[in-house]
mmCIF file with all atom_site columns, C-alpha atoms in Angstrom:
data_model
loop_
_atom_site.group_PDB
_atom_site.id
_atom_site.type_symbol
_atom_site.label_atom_id
_atom_site.label_alt_id
_atom_site.label_comp_id
_atom_site.label_asym_id
_atom_site.label_entity_id
_atom_site.label_seq_id
_atom_site.pdbx_PDB_ins_code
_atom_site.Cartn_x
_atom_site.Cartn_y
_atom_site.Cartn_z
_atom_site.occupancy
_atom_site.B_iso_or_equiv
_atom_site.pdbx_formal_charge
_atom_site.auth_seq_id
_atom_site.auth_comp_id
_atom_site.auth_asym_id
_atom_site.auth_atom_id
_atom_site.pdbx_PDB_model_num
ATOM 1   C CA . UNK A 1 1   ? 0.141  -0.117  0.082   1.00 0.00 ? 4   UNK A CA 1
ATOM 2   C CA . UNK A 1 2   ? 1.243  3.302   1.069   1.00 0.00 ? 5   UNK A CA 1
ATOM 3   C CA . UNK A 1 3   ? 4.916  2.580   2.219   1.00 0.00 ? 6   UNK A CA 1
ATOM 4   C CA . UNK A 1 4   ? 5.582  0.579   -1.032  1.00 0.00 ? 7   UNK A CA 1
ATOM 5   C CA . UNK A 1 5   ? 3.970  4.077   -2.609  1.00 0.00 ? 8   UNK A CA 1
ATOM 6   C CA . UNK A 1 6   ? 6.596  6.047   -0.666  1.00 0.00 ? 9   UNK A CA 1
ATOM 7   C CA . UNK A 1 7   ? 9.630  3.950   -1.528  1.00 0.00 ? 10  UNK A CA 1
ATOM 8   C CA . UNK A 1 8   ? 9.069  3.979   -5.386  1.00 0.00 ? 11  UNK A CA 1
ATOM 9   C CA . UNK A 1 9   ? 8.437  8.144   -4.996  1.00 0.00 ? 12  UNK A CA 1
ATOM 10  C CA . UNK A 1 10  ? 11.857 8.148   -2.968  1.00 0.00 ? 13  UNK A CA 1
ATOM 11  C CA . UNK A 1 11  ? 14.019 5.631   -5.159  1.00 0.00 ? 14  UNK A CA 1
ATOM 12  C CA . UNK A 1 12  ? 12.554 7.323   -8.344  1.00 0.00 ? 15  UNK A CA 1
ATOM 13  C CA . UNK A 1 13  ? 13.496 10.585  -6.747  1.00 0.00 ? 16  UNK A CA 1
ATOM 14  C CA . UNK A 1 14  ? 16.639 9.471   -6.248  1.00 0.00 ? 17  UNK A CA 1
ATOM 15  C CA . UNK A 1 15  ? 17.209 8.192   -9.873  1.00 0.00 ? 18  UNK A CA 1
ATOM 16  C CA . UNK A 1 16  ? 16.044 11.350  -11.507 1.00 0.00 ? 19  UNK A CA 1
ATOM 17  C CA . UNK A 1 17  ? 18.083 13.769  -9.283  1.00 0.00 ? 20  UNK A CA 1
ATOM 18  C CA . UNK A 1 18  ? 21.134 11.997  -9.267  1.00 0.00 ? 21  UNK A CA 1
ATOM 19  C CA . UNK A 1 19  ? 21.221 10.075  -12.968 1.00 0.00 ? 22  UNK A CA 1
ATOM 20  C CA . UNK A 1 20  ? 18.979 12.185  -15.150 1.00 0.00 ? 23  UNK A CA 1
ATOM 21  C CA . UNK A 1 21  ? 19.546 15.826  -14.228 1.00 0.00 ? 24  UNK A CA 1
ATOM 22  C CA . UNK A 1 22  ? 23.154 15.260  -12.641 1.00 0.00 ? 25  UNK A CA 1
ATOM 23  C CA . UNK A 1 23  ? 25.868 14.468  -14.830 1.00 0.00 ? 26  UNK A CA 1
ATOM 24  C CA . UNK A 1 24  ? 29.277 14.251  -13.579 1.00 0.00 ? 27  UNK A CA 1
ATOM 25  C CA . UNK A 1 25  ? 32.092 15.089  -16.037 1.00 0.00 ? 28  UNK A CA 1
ATOM 26  C CA . UNK A 1 26  ? 32.948 11.451  -16.642 1.00 0.00 ? 29  UNK A CA 1
ATOM 27  C CA . UNK A 1 27  ? 29.355 9.921   -16.262 1.00 0.00 ? 30  UNK A CA 1
ATOM 28  C CA . UNK A 1 28  ? 27.849 7.991   -19.250 1.00 0.00 ? 31  UNK A CA 1
ATOM 29  C CA . UNK A 1 29  ? 24.880 9.077   -21.057 1.00 0.00 ? 32  UNK A CA 1
ATOM 30  C CA . UNK A 1 30  ? 23.485 5.809   -20.651 1.00 0.00 ? 33  UNK A CA 1
ATOM 31  C CA . UNK A 1 31  ? 20.645 5.026   -18.038 1.00 0.00 ? 34  UNK A CA 1
ATOM 32  C CA . UNK A 1 32  ? 20.106 1.490   -16.660 1.00 0.00 ? 35  UNK A CA 1
ATOM 33  C CA . UNK A 1 33  ? 17.215 0.249   -15.423 1.00 0.00 ? 36  UNK A CA 1
ATOM 34  C CA . UNK A 1 34  ? 16.437 -2.574  -13.443 1.00 0.00 ? 37  UNK A CA 1
ATOM 35  C CA . UNK A 1 35  ? 13.018 -4.287  -14.767 1.00 0.00 ? 38  UNK A CA 1
ATOM 36  C CA . UNK A 1 36  ? 11.157 -7.220  -12.605 1.00 0.00 ? 39  UNK A CA 1
ATOM 37  C CA . UNK A 1 37  ? 8.589  -8.987  -14.859 1.00 0.00 ? 40  UNK A CA 1
ATOM 38  C CA . UNK A 1 38  ? 6.385  -12.504 -13.891 1.00 0.00 ? 41  UNK A CA 1
ATOM 39  C CA . UNK A 1 39  ? 8.367  -15.189 -14.661 1.00 0.00 ? 42  UNK A CA 1
ATOM 40  C CA . UNK A 1 40  ? 6.231  -18.085 -13.329 1.00 0.00 ? 43  UNK A CA 1
ATOM 41  C CA . UNK A 1 41  ? 3.781  -18.951 -11.088 1.00 0.00 ? 44  UNK A CA 1
ATOM 42  C CA . UNK A 1 42  ? 5.026  -22.210 -8.452  1.00 0.00 ? 45  UNK A CA 1
ATOM 43  C CA . UNK A 1 43  ? 2.968  -24.848 -6.904  1.00 0.00 ? 46  UNK A CA 1
ATOM 44  C CA . UNK A 1 44  ? 2.440  -22.426 -3.933  1.00 0.00 ? 47  UNK A CA 1
ATOM 45  C CA . UNK A 1 45  ? 0.909  -19.885 -5.665  1.00 0.00 ? 48  UNK A CA 1
ATOM 46  C CA . UNK A 1 46  ? 3.846  -17.869 -5.170  1.00 0.00 ? 49  UNK A CA 1
ATOM 47  C CA . UNK A 1 47  ? 5.058  -15.176 -7.541  1.00 0.00 ? 50  UNK A CA 1
ATOM 48  C CA . UNK A 1 48  ? 8.530  -15.511 -9.046  1.00 0.00 ? 51  UNK A CA 1
ATOM 49  C CA . UNK A 1 49  ? 10.189 -12.478 -10.570 1.00 0.00 ? 52  UNK A CA 1
ATOM 50  C CA . UNK A 1 50  ? 12.183 -12.301 -13.867 1.00 0.00 ? 53  UNK A CA 1
ATOM 51  C CA . UNK A 1 51  ? 15.050 -9.623  -13.513 1.00 0.00 ? 54  UNK A CA 1
ATOM 52  C CA . UNK A 1 52  ? 16.021 -7.722  -16.829 1.00 0.00 ? 55  UNK A CA 1
ATOM 53  C CA . UNK A 1 53  ? 18.402 -4.935  -17.481 1.00 0.00 ? 56  UNK A CA 1
ATOM 54  C CA . UNK A 1 54  ? 17.278 -2.284  -19.938 1.00 0.00 ? 57  UNK A CA 1
ATOM 55  C CA . UNK A 1 55  ? 19.767 0.379   -21.379 1.00 0.00 ? 58  UNK A CA 1
ATOM 56  C CA . UNK A 1 56  ? 18.513 3.529   -22.818 1.00 0.00 ? 59  UNK A CA 1
ATOM 57  C CA . UNK A 1 57  ? 20.708 7.207   -23.606 1.00 0.00 ? 60  UNK A CA 1
ATOM 58  C CA . UNK A 1 58  ? 19.267 9.776   -21.832 1.00 0.00 ? 61  UNK A CA 1
ATOM 59  C CA . UNK A 1 59  ? 17.726 11.433  -24.611 1.00 0.00 ? 62  UNK A CA 1
ATOM 60  C CA . UNK A 1 60  ? 15.766 8.424   -25.867 1.00 0.00 ? 63  UNK A CA 1
ATOM 61  C CA . UNK A 1 61  ? 12.352 8.971   -26.372 1.00 0.00 ? 64  UNK A CA 1
ATOM 62  C CA . UNK A 1 62  ? 11.496 5.704   -25.153 1.00 0.00 ? 65  UNK A CA 1
ATOM 63  C CA . UNK A 1 63  ? 12.988 5.747   -21.448 1.00 0.00 ? 66  UNK A CA 1
ATOM 64  C CA . UNK A 1 64  ? 10.455 4.113   -19.090 1.00 0.00 ? 67  UNK A CA 1
ATOM 65  C CA . UNK A 1 65  ? 8.395  6.403   -17.241 1.00 0.00 ? 68  UNK A CA 1
ATOM 66  C CA . UNK A 1 66  ? 9.385  7.600   -13.762 1.00 0.00 ? 69  UNK A CA 1
ATOM 67  C CA . UNK A 1 67  ? 7.485  5.890   -10.967 1.00 0.00 ? 70  UNK A CA 1
ATOM 68  C CA . UNK A 1 68  ? 6.795  3.171   -13.367 1.00 0.00 ? 71  UNK A CA 1
ATOM 69  C CA . UNK A 1 69  ? 5.780  0.375   -11.054 1.00 0.00 ? 72  UNK A CA 1
ATOM 70  C CA . UNK A 1 70  ? 7.584  -2.538  -13.181 1.00 0.00 ? 73  UNK A CA 1
ATOM 71  C CA . UNK A 1 71  ? 10.868 -0.848  -12.645 1.00 0.00 ? 74  UNK A CA 1
ATOM 72  C CA . UNK A 1 72  ? 12.921 -1.909  -9.220  1.00 0.00 ? 75  UNK A CA 1
ATOM 73  C CA . UNK A 1 73  ? 14.028 1.889   -8.747  1.00 0.00 ? 76  UNK A CA 1
ATOM 74  C CA . UNK A 1 74  ? 16.085 1.081   -5.635  1.00 0.00 ? 77  UNK A CA 1
ATOM 75  C CA . UNK A 1 75  ? 18.091 -1.310  -7.208  1.00 0.00 ? 78  UNK A CA 1
ATOM 76  C CA . UNK A 1 76  ? 18.075 0.740   -10.529 1.00 0.00 ? 79  UNK A CA 1
ATOM 77  C CA . UNK A 1 77  ? 19.449 3.390   -8.782  1.00 0.00 ? 80  UNK A CA 1
ATOM 78  C CA . UNK A 1 78  ? 22.388 1.137   -7.109  1.00 0.00 ? 81  UNK A CA 1
ATOM 79  C CA . UNK A 1 79  ? 23.233 -0.448  -10.618 1.00 0.00 ? 82  UNK A CA 1
ATOM 80  C CA . UNK A 1 80  ? 23.719 3.210   -11.959 1.00 0.00 ? 83  UNK A CA 1
ATOM 81  C CA . UNK A 1 81  ? 25.906 4.131   -8.865  1.00 0.00 ? 84  UNK A CA 1
ATOM 82  C CA . UNK A 1 82  ? 28.010 1.111   -9.122  1.00 0.00 ? 85  UNK A CA 1
ATOM 83  C CA . UNK A 1 83  ? 28.352 1.529   -13.208 1.00 0.00 ? 86  UNK A CA 1
ATOM 84  C CA . UNK A 1 84  ? 29.010 5.419   -13.218 1.00 0.00 ? 87  UNK A CA 1
ATOM 85  C CA . UNK A 1 85  ? 29.810 7.037   -10.290 1.00 0.00 ? 88  UNK A CA 1
ATOM 86  C CA . UNK A 1 86  ? 32.596 4.963   -8.717  1.00 0.00 ? 89  UNK A CA 1
ATOM 87  C CA . UNK A 1 87  ? 36.071 4.408   -10.008 1.00 0.00 ? 90  UNK A CA 1
ATOM 88  C CA . UNK A 1 88  ? 37.964 0.961   -10.292 1.00 0.00 ? 91  UNK A CA 1
ATOM 89  C CA . UNK A 1 89  ? 41.609 0.506   -10.530 1.00 0.00 ? 92  UNK A CA 1
ATOM 90  C CA . UNK A 1 90  ? 42.782 -3.386  -11.425 1.00 0.00 ? 93  UNK A CA 1
ATOM 91  C CA . UNK A 1 91  ? 46.342 -4.436  -10.165 1.00 0.00 ? 94  UNK A CA 1
ATOM 92  C CA . UNK A 1 92  ? 48.404 -6.867  -11.578 1.00 0.00 ? 95  UNK A CA 1
ATOM 93  C CA . UNK A 1 93  ? 51.771 -7.638  -9.756  1.00 0.00 ? 96  UNK A CA 1
ATOM 94  C CA . UNK A 1 94  ? 54.394 -10.292 -9.798  1.00 0.00 ? 97  UNK A CA 1
ATOM 95  C CA . UNK A 1 95  ? 55.668 -11.366 -6.187  1.00 0.00 ? 98  UNK A CA 1
ATOM 96  C CA . UNK A 1 96  ? 57.331 -13.477 -3.721  1.00 0.00 ? 99  UNK A CA 1
ATOM 97  C CA . UNK A 1 97  ? 56.670 -14.337 -0.197  1.00 0.00 ? 100 UNK A CA 1
ATOM 98  C CA . UNK A 1 98  ? 59.776 -14.665 2.161   1.00 0.00 ? 101 UNK A CA 1
ATOM 99  C CA . UNK A 1 99  ? 59.869 -17.368 4.236   1.00 0.00 ? 102 UNK A CA 1
ATOM 100 C CA . UNK A 1 100 ? 58.850 -15.078 7.243   1.00 0.00 ? 103 UNK A CA 1
ATOM 101 C CA . UNK A 1 101 ? 55.558 -14.508 5.027   1.00 0.00 ? 104 UNK A CA 1
ATOM 102 C CA . UNK A 1 102 ? 56.543 -10.974 3.945   1.00 0.00 ? 105 UNK A CA 1
ATOM 103 C CA . UNK A 1 103 ? 55.572 -10.260 0.218   1.00 0.00 ? 106 UNK A CA 1
ATOM 104 C CA . UNK A 1 104 ? 58.084 -8.550  -1.856  1.00 0.00 ? 107 UNK A CA 1
ATOM 105 C CA . UNK A 1 105 ? 56.753 -6.866  -5.118  1.00 0.00 ? 108 UNK A CA 1
ATOM 106 C CA . UNK A 1 106 ? 59.055 -7.560  -8.161  1.00 0.00 ? 109 UNK A CA 1
ATOM 107 C CA . UNK A 1 107 ? 56.457 -5.871  -10.915 1.00 0.00 ? 110 UNK A CA 1
ATOM 108 C CA . UNK A 1 108 ? 52.963 -4.101  -10.577 1.00 0.00 ? 111 UNK A CA 1
ATOM 109 C CA . UNK A 1 109 ? 50.762 -2.697  -13.056 1.00 0.00 ? 112 UNK A CA 1
ATOM 110 C CA . UNK A 1 110 ? 47.452 -0.480  -12.347 1.00 0.00 ? 113 UNK A CA 1
ATOM 111 C CA . UNK A 1 111 ? 45.220 0.473   -15.048 1.00 0.00 ? 114 UNK A CA 1
ATOM 112 C CA . UNK A 1 112 ? 41.330 1.690   -14.758 1.00 0.00 ? 115 UNK A CA 1
ATOM 113 C CA . UNK A 1 113 ? 39.014 -0.375  -15.637 1.00 0.00 ? 116 UNK A CA 1
ATOM 114 C CA . UNK A 1 114 ? 34.686 0.281   -16.403 1.00 0.00 ? 117 UNK A CA 1
ATOM 115 C CA . UNK A 1 115 ? 31.935 -1.949  -14.829 1.00 0.00 ? 118 UNK A CA 1
ATOM 116 C CA . UNK A 1 116 ? 29.500 -3.481  -16.933 1.00 0.00 ? 119 UNK A CA 1
ATOM 117 C CA . UNK A 1 117 ? 26.204 -5.503  -16.347 1.00 0.00 ? 120 UNK A CA 1
ATOM 118 C CA . UNK A 1 118 ? 27.144 -7.336  -19.081 1.00 0.00 ? 121 UNK A CA 1
ATOM 119 C CA . UNK A 1 119 ? 30.056 -9.560  -20.542 1.00 0.00 ? 122 UNK A CA 1
ATOM 120 C CA . UNK A 1 120 ? 32.064 -10.249 -23.489 1.00 0.00 ? 123 UNK A CA 1
ATOM 121 C CA . UNK A 1 121 ? 34.552 -13.224 -24.032 1.00 0.00 ? 124 UNK A CA 1
ATOM 122 C CA . UNK A 1 122 ? 37.941 -11.875 -25.081 1.00 0.00 ? 125 UNK A CA 1
ATOM 123 C CA . UNK A 1 123 ? 39.374 -14.522 -26.767 1.00 0.00 ? 126 UNK A CA 1
ATOM 124 C CA . UNK A 1 124 ? 36.500 -14.504 -29.499 1.00 0.00 ? 127 UNK A CA 1
ATOM 125 C CA . UNK A 1 125 ? 35.813 -11.689 -32.271 1.00 0.00 ? 128 UNK A CA 1
ATOM 126 C CA . UNK A 1 126 ? 32.427 -10.488 -33.107 1.00 0.00 ? 129 UNK A CA 1
ATOM 127 C CA . UNK A 1 127 ? 30.726 -12.009 -30.031 1.00 0.00 ? 130 UNK A CA 1
ATOM 128 C CA . UNK A 1 128 ? 27.649 -10.494 -28.741 1.00 0.00 ? 131 UNK A CA 1
ATOM 129 C CA . UNK A 1 129 ? 28.116 -9.254  -25.104 1.00 0.00 ? 132 UNK A CA 1
ATOM 130 C CA . UNK A 1 130 ? 25.698 -11.155 -22.481 1.00 0.00 ? 133 UNK A CA 1
ATOM 131 C CA . UNK A 1 131 ? 23.620 -9.562  -19.975 1.00 0.00 ? 134 UNK A CA 1
ATOM 132 C CA . UNK A 1 132 ? 25.233 -10.810 -16.609 1.00 0.00 ? 135 UNK A CA 1
ATOM 133 C CA . UNK A 1 133 ? 23.279 -8.719  -13.826 1.00 0.00 ? 136 UNK A CA 1
ATOM 134 C CA . UNK A 1 134 ? 23.433 -9.420  -10.989 1.00 0.00 ? 137 UNK A CA 1
ATOM 135 C CA . UNK A 1 135 ? 26.901 -9.863  -11.693 1.00 0.00 ? 138 UNK A CA 1
ATOM 136 C CA . UNK A 1 136 ? 28.951 -7.370  -12.866 1.00 0.00 ? 139 UNK A CA 1
ATOM 137 C CA . UNK A 1 137 ? 32.387 -7.828  -14.911 1.00 0.00 ? 140 UNK A CA 1
ATOM 138 C CA . UNK A 1 138 ? 35.088 -5.095  -15.201 1.00 0.00 ? 141 UNK A CA 1
ATOM 139 C CA . UNK A 1 139 ? 36.146 -4.036  -19.041 1.00 0.00 ? 142 UNK A CA 1
ATOM 140 C CA . UNK A 1 140 ? 39.851 -3.396  -19.487 1.00 0.00 ? 143 UNK A CA 1
ATOM 141 C CA . UNK A 1 141 ? 39.917 -0.511  -22.035 1.00 0.00 ? 144 UNK A CA 1
ATOM 142 C CA . UNK A 1 142 ? 43.037 -0.769  -23.573 1.00 0.00 ? 145 UNK A CA 1
ATOM 143 C CA . UNK A 1 143 ? 43.718 -5.025  -23.654 1.00 0.00 ? 146 UNK A CA 1
ATOM 144 C CA . UNK A 1 144 ? 46.664 -4.398  -26.105 1.00 0.00 ? 147 UNK A CA 1
ATOM 145 C CA . UNK A 1 145 ? 48.666 -2.627  -23.448 1.00 0.00 ? 148 UNK A CA 1
ATOM 146 C CA . UNK A 1 146 ? 47.272 -5.332  -20.629 1.00 0.00 ? 149 UNK A CA 1
ATOM 147 C CA . UNK A 1 147 ? 49.043 -8.674  -22.449 1.00 0.00 ? 150 UNK A CA 1
ATOM 148 C CA . UNK A 1 148 ? 52.158 -6.439  -23.326 1.00 0.00 ? 151 UNK A CA 1
ATOM 149 C CA . UNK A 1 149 ? 52.380 -6.261  -19.670 1.00 0.00 ? 152 UNK A CA 1
ATOM 150 C CA . UNK A 1 150 ? 51.479 -9.633  -18.783 1.00 0.00 ? 153 UNK A CA 1
ATOM 151 C CA . UNK A 1 151 ? 54.186 -10.961 -21.438 1.00 0.00 ? 154 UNK A CA 1
ATOM 152 C CA . UNK A 1 152 ? 57.128 -8.259  -19.754 1.00 0.00 ? 155 UNK A CA 1
ATOM 153 C CA . UNK A 1 153 ? 55.886 -10.160 -16.331 1.00 0.00 ? 156 UNK A CA 1
ATOM 154 C CA . UNK A 1 154 ? 56.108 -13.383 -17.621 1.00 0.00 ? 157 UNK A CA 1
ATOM 155 C CA . UNK A 1 155 ? 59.689 -12.628 -19.448 1.00 0.00 ? 158 UNK A CA 1
ATOM 156 C CA . UNK A 1 156 ? 60.291 -10.913 -15.703 1.00 0.00 ? 159 UNK A CA 1
ATOM 157 C CA . UNK A 1 157 ? 59.360 -13.934 -13.823 1.00 0.00 ? 160 UNK A CA 1
ATOM 158 C CA . UNK A 1 158 ? 61.806 -16.248 -16.388 1.00 0.00 ? 161 UNK A CA 1
ATOM 159 C CA . UNK A 1 159 ? 64.882 -14.105 -16.269 1.00 0.00 ? 162 UNK A CA 1
ATOM 160 C CA . UNK A 1 160 ? 64.760 -13.498 -12.878 1.00 0.00 ? 163 UNK A CA 1
ATOM 161 C CA . UNK A 1 161 ? 64.038 -16.804 -11.362 1.00 0.00 ? 164 UNK A CA 1
ATOM 162 C CA . UNK A 1 162 ? 60.674 -15.264 -9.931  1.00 0.00 ? 165 UNK A CA 1
ATOM 163 C CA . UNK A 1 163 ? 57.554 -17.100 -10.133 1.00 0.00 ? 166 UNK A CA 1
ATOM 164 C CA . UNK A 1 164 ? 54.248 -15.738 -10.329 1.00 0.00 ? 167 UNK A CA 1
ATOM 165 C CA . UNK A 1 165 ? 52.241 -17.021 -7.694  1.00 0.00 ? 168 UNK A CA 1
ATOM 166 C CA . UNK A 1 166 ? 48.571 -18.203 -8.319  1.00 0.00 ? 169 UNK A CA 1
ATOM 167 C CA . UNK A 1 167 ? 47.313 -15.176 -6.340  1.00 0.00 ? 170 UNK A CA 1
ATOM 168 C CA . UNK A 1 168 ? 49.546 -12.914 -8.980  1.00 0.00 ? 171 UNK A CA 1
ATOM 169 C CA . UNK A 1 169 ? 47.579 -13.336 -12.222 1.00 0.00 ? 172 UNK A CA 1
ATOM 170 C CA . UNK A 1 170 ? 44.239 -14.510 -11.358 1.00 0.00 ? 173 UNK A CA 1
ATOM 171 C CA . UNK A 1 171 ? 42.816 -11.981 -13.626 1.00 0.00 ? 174 UNK A CA 1
ATOM 172 C CA . UNK A 1 172 ? 44.616 -13.100 -16.626 1.00 0.00 ? 175 UNK A CA 1
#
């Protein structure tokens, strides 16, 4: 009843204020909406909800209406916050651990990455990305540079006798 309507009003206001009206210098012109659709009805007559993420440009004429009850406004606010307002950095390092347990970094590379509610296989060209929500994947903007760093790290480990640990290259 009333409480649900108040929540929709509050989260719709948050979405409108922070993602539709205020654009940061690096904010994308895309808006992400989490839509809940009736997926099935179980034997106990309990509703199941299917979740879809819809993506629109801010100036699209097809934007869902503010307050649309099929949009999960709270989740849409959180998703846009994660995708557009936070910065992420991936760090890759070749390390060794001393007998005392101290970690020594031999080579390190940091690079900004971008959050996405979809994933794309890096080993095949032309394949479409697939929606992964609620899982968030991180895109590496300059994959060639990262491959070059990985090769240099592998050469470093061969020349120095330092073997990368399983922890040091888990992103590769």
